[in-house]
Amino acid sequence: MQTIITKPFADQNPGTSGLRKKVKVFEMPHYAENFIQSIFDSTGKIEGKRLIVGGDGRFLNRQIIQKVLKIAAANGFGDAMVGRGGILSTPAASHLIRKYRAHGGIILSASHNPGGSDGDFGIKYNIANGAPAPEKITQDIYACSQKISHYRIADTDDVDLDHLGKQMIGDMKIKIVDPVHDYANLMEELFDFEAIRRAITGGFRFRFDAMHAVTGPYAHEIFEQRLGFPAGTVVKGQPLPDFGHQHPDPNLVHVKELYDLLMADDGPDFGAASDGDGDRNLIIGKGIFITPSDSLAILAANAHLIKEYQAGIAGVARSMPTSTAVDRVAAKHKFFLYETPTGWKFFSNLLDAGIVTLCGEESFGTGSDHVLEKDGLWAILMWLNILAVSGKNALDIVRQHWREYGRNYYSRHDYEEVDARAARKMMEDLHARLGSLPGMEIGSLKIEKADDFAYHDPVDYSVSSNQGIRILFKDGARIVFRLSGTGTQGATVRVYMERYEADPDLQEQDTQKALEKLITIADEIAHLKLLLNRRKPTMIT
Ligand code: G16
């Protein structure tokens, strides 16, 4: 066991979800070691405790796992469970932490960010209940990283990550486990696999795009082996360090092939995709893309069809920028509804306290209290289960939902990798004008309220301020501006727009067309194009 002298790196402040940087940054001597030691220094007594370790298989995954294990052994952990090949999806890691009563888990992933030697890498820490570390802990980790002077590490051979079984580093036991088995069992407990099998026998066709990311092995086991979808249902199922040169972000740009297939007359009935670490989901029904906000609302409205949620759900939560579609479901069915800042960590307290059963975000994340992380395959299985027991197709379910609750037209415009100073200035200018906006009339729209969202956590009473600027119009329309906390290059400005349409005859318009007025107003209010020096957004979802 060695003690290595080191110096702090100023930039080790975790963002929306862990520390994300370019691979090149993580390759700098001591960079990863410092952050891992800072985690262990901020998370309480660890002697003799258990640690769960795994990642999404991206470039550097194996090397950093070796460092995590050697530093964990030198810091006194009793044992570590590691996914074979270094693989664990984020929700599967969360499940293992809970099931095997671990002290916590380290998940190596930069989620939907690109991989490969020029791509991104990330380190996340999840606490004993399986949830992402709350802000109090991430702030402590950062504080430790800013005064670190040494780290402890075992000077030993690398662990064999590819064979199931036990090994030792000093006094720490290491168990290499099947990354899929426990998670697949959990899914089988939650959902009616028999009903889905009957739908398959009845001709139901499905396509899942694993994007060469972590969900491939899980999807082959659950969809093809256990449910019986034919081989070939899961495509791009082999995790690759560079995700096959693709961006593992399940949106309509990066899974265009899947979208086109689902829009074709002879396409499958249902399509889905997941991201780098398996916590996001993209849902496409035959002939219709279902926005994450609508998906959350529809899952909440139909949860009673699923055996796990038959007894009713306690409440639902959505992140502030997510559309208010689910609010209408909550109001009708009298569920509690919570509006949190962006970041899954804010949902975890609510889930753990049992006051919320389902959560979701516009950024393709949905989940429930089965694990305290968002869970891509869970959301897809929930849809499959609802389709199977209702006997309806996805398009009809969505249309009926809009007719019953109204439609929330919704879109996010991203200005990616803009100059960070320009982005901050744009937000500051807007912030300074918030007081003058209420009452302003723009065309037929009147601004009712303008603020910077602050969240008061009802469980631990913590307050999180400056979580995004909201412009709320009298008719319920909204524009939200915020800076992303997951980018690794410059800054990314996200602009979210939403408006409600109750009239069924007006619910089938093109989304961008339906939001045209708000798109123009967003630019007029924030001077986006001028201040960011961009003619248009880089990504529209
Ligand atoms: C993370 C967070 C999500 C958040 C997303 C995007 O997801 O867990 O809550 O919505 O980042 O955040 P931002 O808008 O700040 O870029 P993931 O899947 O990237 O871990």
Coordinates of C-alpha atoms in Angstrom, one line a residue, residues 19-455:
L19 CA -17.3 14.6 -13.0
R20 CA -17.2 14.7 -16.8
K21 CA -14.2 15.7 -18.8
K22 CA -12.3 14.8 -22.0
V23 CA -10.5 11.5 -21.9
K24 CA -7.3 13.4 -22.2
V25 CA -8.0 15.2 -18.9
F26 CA -8.6 11.9 -17.1
E27 CA -5.3 10.6 -18.6
M28 CA -3.3 13.2 -16.8
P29 CA -1.1 11.7 -14.0
H30 CA -3.0 11.7 -10.7
Y31 CA -6.2 13.3 -12.1
A32 CA -8.5 10.2 -11.7
E33 CA -6.7 9.1 -8.5
N34 CA -7.2 12.5 -6.9
F35 CA -10.9 12.4 -7.6
I36 CA -11.4 8.8 -6.5
Q37 CA -9.5 9.5 -3.2
S38 CA -11.7 12.7 -2.7
I39 CA -14.8 10.5 -3.0
F40 CA -13.5 8.1 -0.4
D41 CA -12.5 11.0 1.9
S42 CA -16.0 12.5 1.8
T43 CA -18.4 9.6 2.2
G44 CA -18.0 8.5 5.8
K45 CA -16.4 5.5 7.4
I46 CA -15.4 2.9 4.7
E47 CA -13.3 0.3 6.6
G48 CA -14.6 -3.2 6.0
K49 CA -17.5 -1.9 3.8
R50 CA -18.6 -3.0 0.3
L51 CA -18.2 -1.0 -2.9
I52 CA -19.9 -1.7 -6.3
V53 CA -17.8 -0.8 -9.3
G54 CA -18.6 -0.8 -13.1
G55 CA -19.0 1.4 -16.1
D56 CA -20.5 1.8 -19.5
G57 CA -17.5 0.2 -21.4
R58 CA -16.2 3.4 -22.9
F59 CA -12.5 4.1 -23.6
L60 CA -10.5 4.1 -20.3
N61 CA -13.3 2.1 -18.5
R62 CA -11.0 -0.8 -17.7
Q63 CA -8.0 1.3 -16.7
I64 CA -9.9 3.5 -14.3
I65 CA -11.6 0.5 -12.8
Q66 CA -8.2 -0.9 -11.9
K67 CA -7.3 2.4 -10.2
V68 CA -10.7 2.5 -8.3
L69 CA -10.0 -1.1 -7.0
K70 CA -6.4 -0.4 -6.0
I71 CA -7.3 2.9 -4.2
A72 CA -10.4 1.2 -2.5
A73 CA -8.2 -1.6 -1.2
A74 CA -5.6 0.9 0.1
N75 CA -8.4 2.9 1.9
G76 CA -9.7 -0.1 3.7
F77 CA -12.8 -1.3 1.9
G78 CA -13.7 -4.9 2.9
D79 CA -14.9 -6.0 -0.5
A80 CA -15.8 -4.8 -4.0
M81 CA -18.3 -6.3 -6.5
V82 CA -17.4 -5.5 -10.1
G83 CA -19.4 -6.2 -13.3
R84 CA -17.6 -8.7 -15.5
G85 CA -15.6 -6.9 -18.2
G86 CA -16.0 -3.8 -16.1
I87 CA -19.6 -3.5 -17.4
L88 CA -22.5 -2.2 -15.3
S89 CA -25.3 0.0 -16.5
T90 CA -26.2 2.9 -14.1
P91 CA -29.5 1.4 -13.0
A92 CA -28.0 -2.1 -12.6
A93 CA -25.2 -0.6 -10.4
S94 CA -27.9 1.2 -8.4
H95 CA -29.8 -2.1 -7.9
L96 CA -26.6 -4.0 -6.8
I97 CA -25.8 -1.3 -4.3
R98 CA -29.2 -1.7 -2.7
K99 CA -29.5 -5.4 -3.0
Y100 CA -26.1 -6.2 -1.5
R101 CA -26.2 -3.4 1.0
A102 CA -23.0 -1.7 -0.2
H103 CA -21.6 1.5 1.2
G104 CA -21.8 3.0 -2.3
G105 CA -20.8 2.6 -5.9
I106 CA -18.5 4.1 -8.4
I107 CA -20.0 4.2 -11.9
L108 CA -17.7 5.2 -14.8
S109 CA -19.6 6.9 -17.5
A110 CA -20.1 10.2 -19.3
S111 CA -23.6 9.0 -20.2
H112 CA -24.7 10.2 -23.6
N113 CA -21.5 12.0 -24.3
P114 CA -19.3 10.6 -27.1
G115 CA -16.6 8.0 -26.2
G116 CA -13.3 6.9 -27.7
S117 CA -9.8 8.3 -27.1
D118 CA -11.0 11.8 -28.2
G119 CA -14.3 11.6 -26.4
D120 CA -15.5 12.1 -22.9
F121 CA -15.1 10.1 -19.7
G122 CA -16.8 10.5 -16.3
I123 CA -16.9 9.3 -12.7
K124 CA -20.1 9.2 -10.6
Y125 CA -20.6 8.2 -7.1
N126 CA -23.8 6.7 -5.8
I127 CA -24.7 6.4 -2.1
A128 CA -25.9 3.5 0.0
N129 CA -29.5 3.7 -1.1
G130 CA -28.4 3.5 -4.8
A131 CA -29.1 7.1 -5.5
P132 CA -26.6 9.5 -7.2
A133 CA -24.7 11.5 -4.5
P134 CA -26.8 14.4 -3.4
E135 CA -25.4 18.0 -3.7
K136 CA -24.1 18.0 -0.1
I137 CA -21.8 15.1 -0.9
T138 CA -20.7 16.3 -4.3
Q139 CA -19.8 19.6 -2.7
D140 CA -17.8 17.7 0.0
I141 CA -16.0 15.7 -2.8
Y142 CA -15.1 18.9 -4.5
A143 CA -13.9 20.5 -1.3
C144 CA -11.7 17.5 -0.6
S145 CA -10.4 17.6 -4.2
Q146 CA -9.3 21.2 -3.6
K147 CA -7.1 20.4 -0.6
I148 CA -5.9 16.9 -1.4
S149 CA -2.2 16.4 -0.7
H150 CA -1.9 12.6 -1.1
Y151 CA -3.8 9.5 -2.1
R152 CA -3.4 5.8 -1.1
I153 CA -3.1 3.1 -3.7
A154 CA -2.1 -0.6 -3.7
D155 CA 1.0 -1.4 -5.8
T156 CA -0.2 -4.6 -7.3
D157 CA -1.0 -6.4 -10.5
D158 CA -4.2 -5.6 -12.3
V159 CA -7.3 -7.6 -11.4
D160 CA -8.7 -10.1 -14.0
L161 CA -12.0 -8.4 -14.9
D162 CA -13.2 -11.1 -17.4
H163 CA -13.8 -14.1 -15.3
L164 CA -16.5 -14.6 -12.6
G165 CA -15.2 -15.4 -9.2
K166 CA -13.1 -14.1 -6.3
Q167 CA -9.7 -12.4 -6.1
M168 CA -7.9 -10.3 -3.5
I169 CA -6.0 -7.0 -3.3
G170 CA -4.3 -7.1 0.1
D171 CA -7.2 -7.6 2.6
M172 CA -10.0 -6.5 0.1
K173 CA -12.0 -9.3 -1.6
I174 CA -13.0 -8.7 -5.2
K175 CA -16.0 -10.5 -6.7
I176 CA -16.5 -10.3 -10.4
V177 CA -20.2 -10.7 -11.0
D178 CA -22.5 -11.2 -14.0
P179 CA -23.6 -7.6 -14.7
V180 CA -27.0 -8.7 -16.1
H181 CA -28.4 -11.4 -13.9
D182 CA -29.7 -9.5 -10.8
Y183 CA -31.0 -6.7 -12.9
A184 CA -32.9 -9.0 -15.4
N185 CA -34.4 -10.8 -12.4
L186 CA -35.7 -7.5 -11.0
M187 CA -37.3 -6.6 -14.3
E188 CA -39.0 -10.0 -14.4
E189 CA -40.4 -9.3 -10.9
L190 CA -41.8 -5.9 -11.9
F191 CA -43.4 -6.6 -15.2
D192 CA -45.8 -9.2 -16.7
F193 CA -43.4 -11.0 -19.0
E194 CA -46.1 -13.6 -19.8
A195 CA -48.4 -10.9 -21.2
I196 CA -45.5 -9.5 -23.4
R197 CA -44.8 -13.1 -24.6
R198 CA -48.4 -13.5 -25.6
A199 CA -48.2 -10.2 -27.6
I200 CA -45.1 -11.5 -29.4
T201 CA -46.9 -14.8 -30.3
G202 CA -49.7 -12.6 -31.6
G203 CA -47.3 -10.9 -34.1
F204 CA -46.1 -7.9 -32.1
R205 CA -42.7 -6.7 -33.5
F206 CA -40.1 -4.6 -31.7
R207 CA -36.7 -3.1 -32.5
F208 CA -34.2 -2.0 -29.8
D209 CA -31.1 0.0 -30.6
A210 CA -28.4 -0.4 -27.9
M211 CA -26.1 2.1 -29.7
H212 CA -23.0 -0.1 -29.0
A213 CA -23.3 1.1 -25.4
V214 CA -23.9 -0.7 -22.1
T215 CA -27.4 -2.0 -22.6
G216 CA -26.6 -4.5 -25.3
P217 CA -25.9 -7.5 -23.0
Y218 CA -29.0 -6.6 -20.9
A219 CA -31.2 -6.2 -23.9
H220 CA -30.1 -9.5 -25.5
E221 CA -30.9 -11.3 -22.2
I222 CA -34.2 -9.6 -21.4
F223 CA -35.7 -9.0 -24.8
E224 CA -34.4 -12.0 -26.8
Q225 CA -33.6 -14.7 -24.2
R226 CA -36.2 -14.1 -21.5
L227 CA -39.1 -12.5 -23.4
G228 CA -38.5 -14.4 -26.7
F229 CA -38.3 -11.6 -29.2
P230 CA -36.5 -13.1 -32.3
A231 CA -32.7 -12.7 -32.6
G232 CA -32.0 -9.5 -34.4
T233 CA -34.5 -7.5 -32.4
V234 CA -31.6 -6.0 -30.5
V235 CA -29.2 -4.1 -32.8
K236 CA -25.8 -2.7 -32.1
G237 CA -25.8 -4.9 -29.0
Q238 CA -22.0 -5.1 -28.5
P239 CA -20.6 -2.4 -26.1
L240 CA -17.6 -0.8 -27.8
P241 CA -15.1 1.7 -26.3
D242 CA -16.0 4.3 -28.9
F243 CA -19.7 3.3 -29.4
G244 CA -18.9 2.4 -33.0
H245 CA -17.9 6.0 -33.7
Q246 CA -21.4 7.1 -32.8
H247 CA -22.8 9.4 -30.3
P248 CA -24.6 7.3 -27.6
D249 CA -27.4 9.8 -27.2
P250 CA -30.8 8.4 -28.0
N251 CA -32.5 11.2 -29.7
L252 CA -34.0 11.5 -33.2
V253 CA -30.7 12.7 -34.7
H254 CA -28.6 9.9 -33.5
V255 CA -31.1 7.1 -34.0
K256 CA -32.5 8.3 -37.2
E257 CA -32.3 4.9 -38.8
L258 CA -34.6 3.5 -36.0
Y259 CA -37.0 6.5 -36.5
D260 CA -37.2 5.9 -40.2
L261 CA -37.8 2.2 -39.7
L262 CA -40.7 3.0 -37.3
M263 CA -42.2 5.5 -39.8
A264 CA -42.2 2.9 -42.7
D265 CA -45.4 1.0 -43.5
D266 CA -43.8 -2.4 -42.9
G267 CA -41.8 -1.3 -39.9
P268 CA -42.1 -2.9 -36.4
D269 CA -44.9 -1.9 -33.9
F270 CA -42.5 -0.3 -31.4
G271 CA -39.0 0.9 -31.2
A272 CA -36.7 2.1 -28.5
A273 CA -33.1 3.0 -27.7
S274 CA -30.9 3.7 -24.7
D275 CA -27.8 5.7 -24.0
G276 CA -24.1 5.2 -23.0
D277 CA -24.8 4.0 -19.4
G278 CA -28.4 2.7 -19.9
D279 CA -30.3 5.2 -17.8
R280 CA -32.0 7.0 -20.7
N281 CA -34.8 5.8 -23.0
L282 CA -36.1 6.9 -26.4
I283 CA -39.6 5.6 -27.3
I284 CA -41.0 5.5 -30.8
G285 CA -44.3 4.0 -31.6
K286 CA -45.2 2.9 -35.2
G287 CA -45.8 6.2 -36.9
I288 CA -45.1 8.4 -33.9
F289 CA -42.2 9.7 -31.8
I290 CA -43.3 10.0 -28.2
T291 CA -41.5 12.9 -26.4
P292 CA -40.0 12.0 -23.0
S293 CA -42.5 14.4 -21.3
D294 CA -45.5 12.8 -23.0
S295 CA -44.1 9.4 -22.2
L296 CA -43.9 10.2 -18.5
A297 CA -47.5 11.5 -18.5
I298 CA -48.7 8.4 -20.4
L299 CA -46.9 6.0 -18.1
A300 CA -48.3 7.8 -15.0
A301 CA -51.9 7.6 -16.5
N302 CA -51.5 3.9 -17.3
A303 CA -49.5 2.7 -14.3
H304 CA -52.5 0.9 -12.9
L305 CA -52.2 -1.6 -15.8
I306 CA -48.9 -2.8 -14.4
K307 CA -48.9 -5.3 -11.5
E308 CA -46.2 -3.5 -9.6
Y309 CA -48.1 -0.2 -9.6
Q310 CA -51.7 -1.6 -9.5
A311 CA -52.2 -0.5 -5.9
G312 CA -51.7 3.1 -7.0
I313 CA -48.8 5.5 -7.1
A314 CA -47.9 7.9 -4.3
G315 CA -46.8 10.8 -6.5
V316 CA -44.9 11.9 -9.6
A317 CA -42.0 14.2 -10.0
R318 CA -40.7 16.0 -13.1
S319 CA -37.7 18.3 -13.6
M320 CA -38.6 21.9 -14.0
P321 CA -37.9 22.2 -17.7
T322 CA -39.9 19.0 -18.4
S323 CA -43.3 19.7 -19.9
T324 CA -46.3 20.0 -17.6
A325 CA -48.2 17.1 -19.4
V326 CA -47.8 14.9 -16.3
D327 CA -49.2 17.7 -14.1
R328 CA -52.6 17.2 -15.8
V329 CA -52.5 13.5 -15.0
A330 CA -51.5 14.2 -11.4
A331 CA -54.4 16.7 -11.1
K332 CA -57.0 14.3 -12.5
H333 CA -55.8 11.3 -10.5
K334 CA -55.0 13.3 -7.4
F335 CA -51.3 12.2 -7.2
F336 CA -48.8 14.5 -5.5
L337 CA -46.7 16.3 -8.0
Y338 CA -43.2 17.7 -7.4
E339 CA -41.2 20.0 -9.7
T340 CA -37.4 19.6 -9.1
P341 CA -34.3 21.1 -10.7
T342 CA -32.6 19.2 -13.5
G343 CA -30.5 16.2 -12.2
W344 CA -31.7 12.8 -11.1
K345 CA -30.2 13.3 -7.7
F346 CA -33.1 15.7 -6.8
F347 CA -35.7 12.9 -7.4
S348 CA -33.9 10.4 -5.2
N349 CA -34.9 12.0 -1.9
L350 CA -38.6 11.9 -3.0
L351 CA -38.4 8.3 -4.2
D352 CA -36.6 7.2 -1.1
A353 CA -39.0 8.9 1.2
G354 CA -41.9 7.1 -0.6
I355 CA -43.7 10.3 -1.5
V356 CA -43.1 9.7 -5.2
T357 CA -43.4 6.5 -7.3
L358 CA -42.6 7.7 -10.9
C359 CA -40.2 10.5 -12.1
G360 CA -39.2 11.8 -15.4
E361 CA -37.3 14.4 -17.4
E362 CA -37.4 15.9 -20.8
S363 CA -33.8 14.7 -21.3
F364 CA -35.0 11.1 -22.0
G365 CA -34.9 9.9 -18.4
T366 CA -37.7 8.1 -16.7
G367 CA -37.8 5.9 -13.6
S368 CA -39.5 4.7 -10.5
D369 CA -38.7 3.7 -6.9
H370 CA -37.5 0.2 -8.0
V371 CA -34.0 1.7 -8.1
L372 CA -33.1 5.3 -7.3
E373 CA -31.7 6.0 -10.8
K374 CA -33.4 6.7 -14.0
D375 CA -33.7 3.4 -15.9
G376 CA -33.9 3.1 -19.7
L377 CA -34.8 -0.6 -20.0
W378 CA -37.4 -0.2 -17.2
A379 CA -39.2 2.5 -19.1
I380 CA -39.2 0.5 -22.3
L381 CA -40.5 -2.6 -20.5
M382 CA -43.2 -0.5 -18.9
W383 CA -44.3 0.6 -22.4
L384 CA -44.1 -3.0 -23.7
N385 CA -46.2 -4.2 -20.7
I386 CA -48.9 -1.4 -21.2
L387 CA -49.1 -2.2 -25.0
A388 CA -49.4 -5.9 -24.2
V389 CA -52.1 -5.7 -21.6
S390 CA -54.1 -2.9 -23.3
G391 CA -53.9 -4.5 -26.7
K392 CA -53.7 -1.0 -28.2
N393 CA -50.9 0.4 -30.4
A394 CA -48.7 3.3 -29.2
L395 CA -50.2 5.8 -31.7
D396 CA -53.7 5.2 -30.4
I397 CA -52.6 5.4 -26.8
V398 CA -50.9 8.8 -27.4
R399 CA -53.9 10.2 -29.4
Q400 CA -56.3 9.1 -26.7
H401 CA -54.1 10.6 -24.1
W402 CA -54.1 14.0 -25.9
R403 CA -57.8 13.9 -26.3
E404 CA -58.4 13.3 -22.6
Y405 CA -55.7 15.5 -21.1
G406 CA -54.9 17.9 -24.0
R407 CA -51.5 18.1 -25.7
N408 CA -48.4 19.9 -24.5
Y409 CA -46.4 20.9 -27.6
Y410 CA -42.8 20.8 -26.4
S411 CA -39.3 21.2 -27.8
R412 CA -35.8 21.9 -26.6
H413 CA -33.3 24.0 -28.6
D414 CA -29.7 23.5 -27.7
Y415 CA -26.9 25.9 -28.6
E416 CA -23.9 23.6 -28.0
E417 CA -20.3 24.4 -27.4
V418 CA -20.8 28.2 -27.4
D419 CA -18.3 30.5 -25.8
A420 CA -18.7 30.0 -22.0
R421 CA -18.4 33.7 -21.2
A422 CA -21.0 34.7 -23.8
A423 CA -23.4 32.1 -22.4
R424 CA -22.9 33.4 -18.9
K425 CA -23.4 37.0 -20.0
M426 CA -26.6 36.0 -21.8
M427 CA -28.0 34.4 -18.7
E428 CA -26.9 37.3 -16.5
D429 CA -28.5 39.9 -18.8
L430 CA -31.7 38.0 -18.7
H431 CA -31.5 37.6 -15.0
A432 CA -31.1 41.3 -14.6
R433 CA -34.3 42.0 -16.6
L434 CA -36.5 39.4 -14.8
G435 CA -38.3 42.1 -12.7
S436 CA -39.3 44.1 -15.8
L437 CA -40.8 41.1 -17.8
P438 CA -44.1 40.4 -16.0
G439 CA -47.0 42.2 -17.6
M440 CA -45.2 42.5 -20.9
E441 CA -47.4 41.7 -23.9
I442 CA -45.8 40.1 -27.0
G443 CA -48.3 39.6 -29.8
S444 CA -51.2 37.7 -28.2
L445 CA -49.1 36.4 -25.3
K446 CA -48.7 38.1 -21.9
I447 CA -45.9 37.3 -19.5
E448 CA -47.4 36.5 -16.1
K449 CA -44.2 35.6 -14.2
A450 CA -40.5 35.5 -14.7
D451 CA -38.0 34.0 -12.2
D452 CA -34.9 32.0 -11.6
F453 CA -36.1 28.6 -10.3
A454 CA -35.3 27.7 -6.7
Y455 CA -36.1 24.4 -5.2

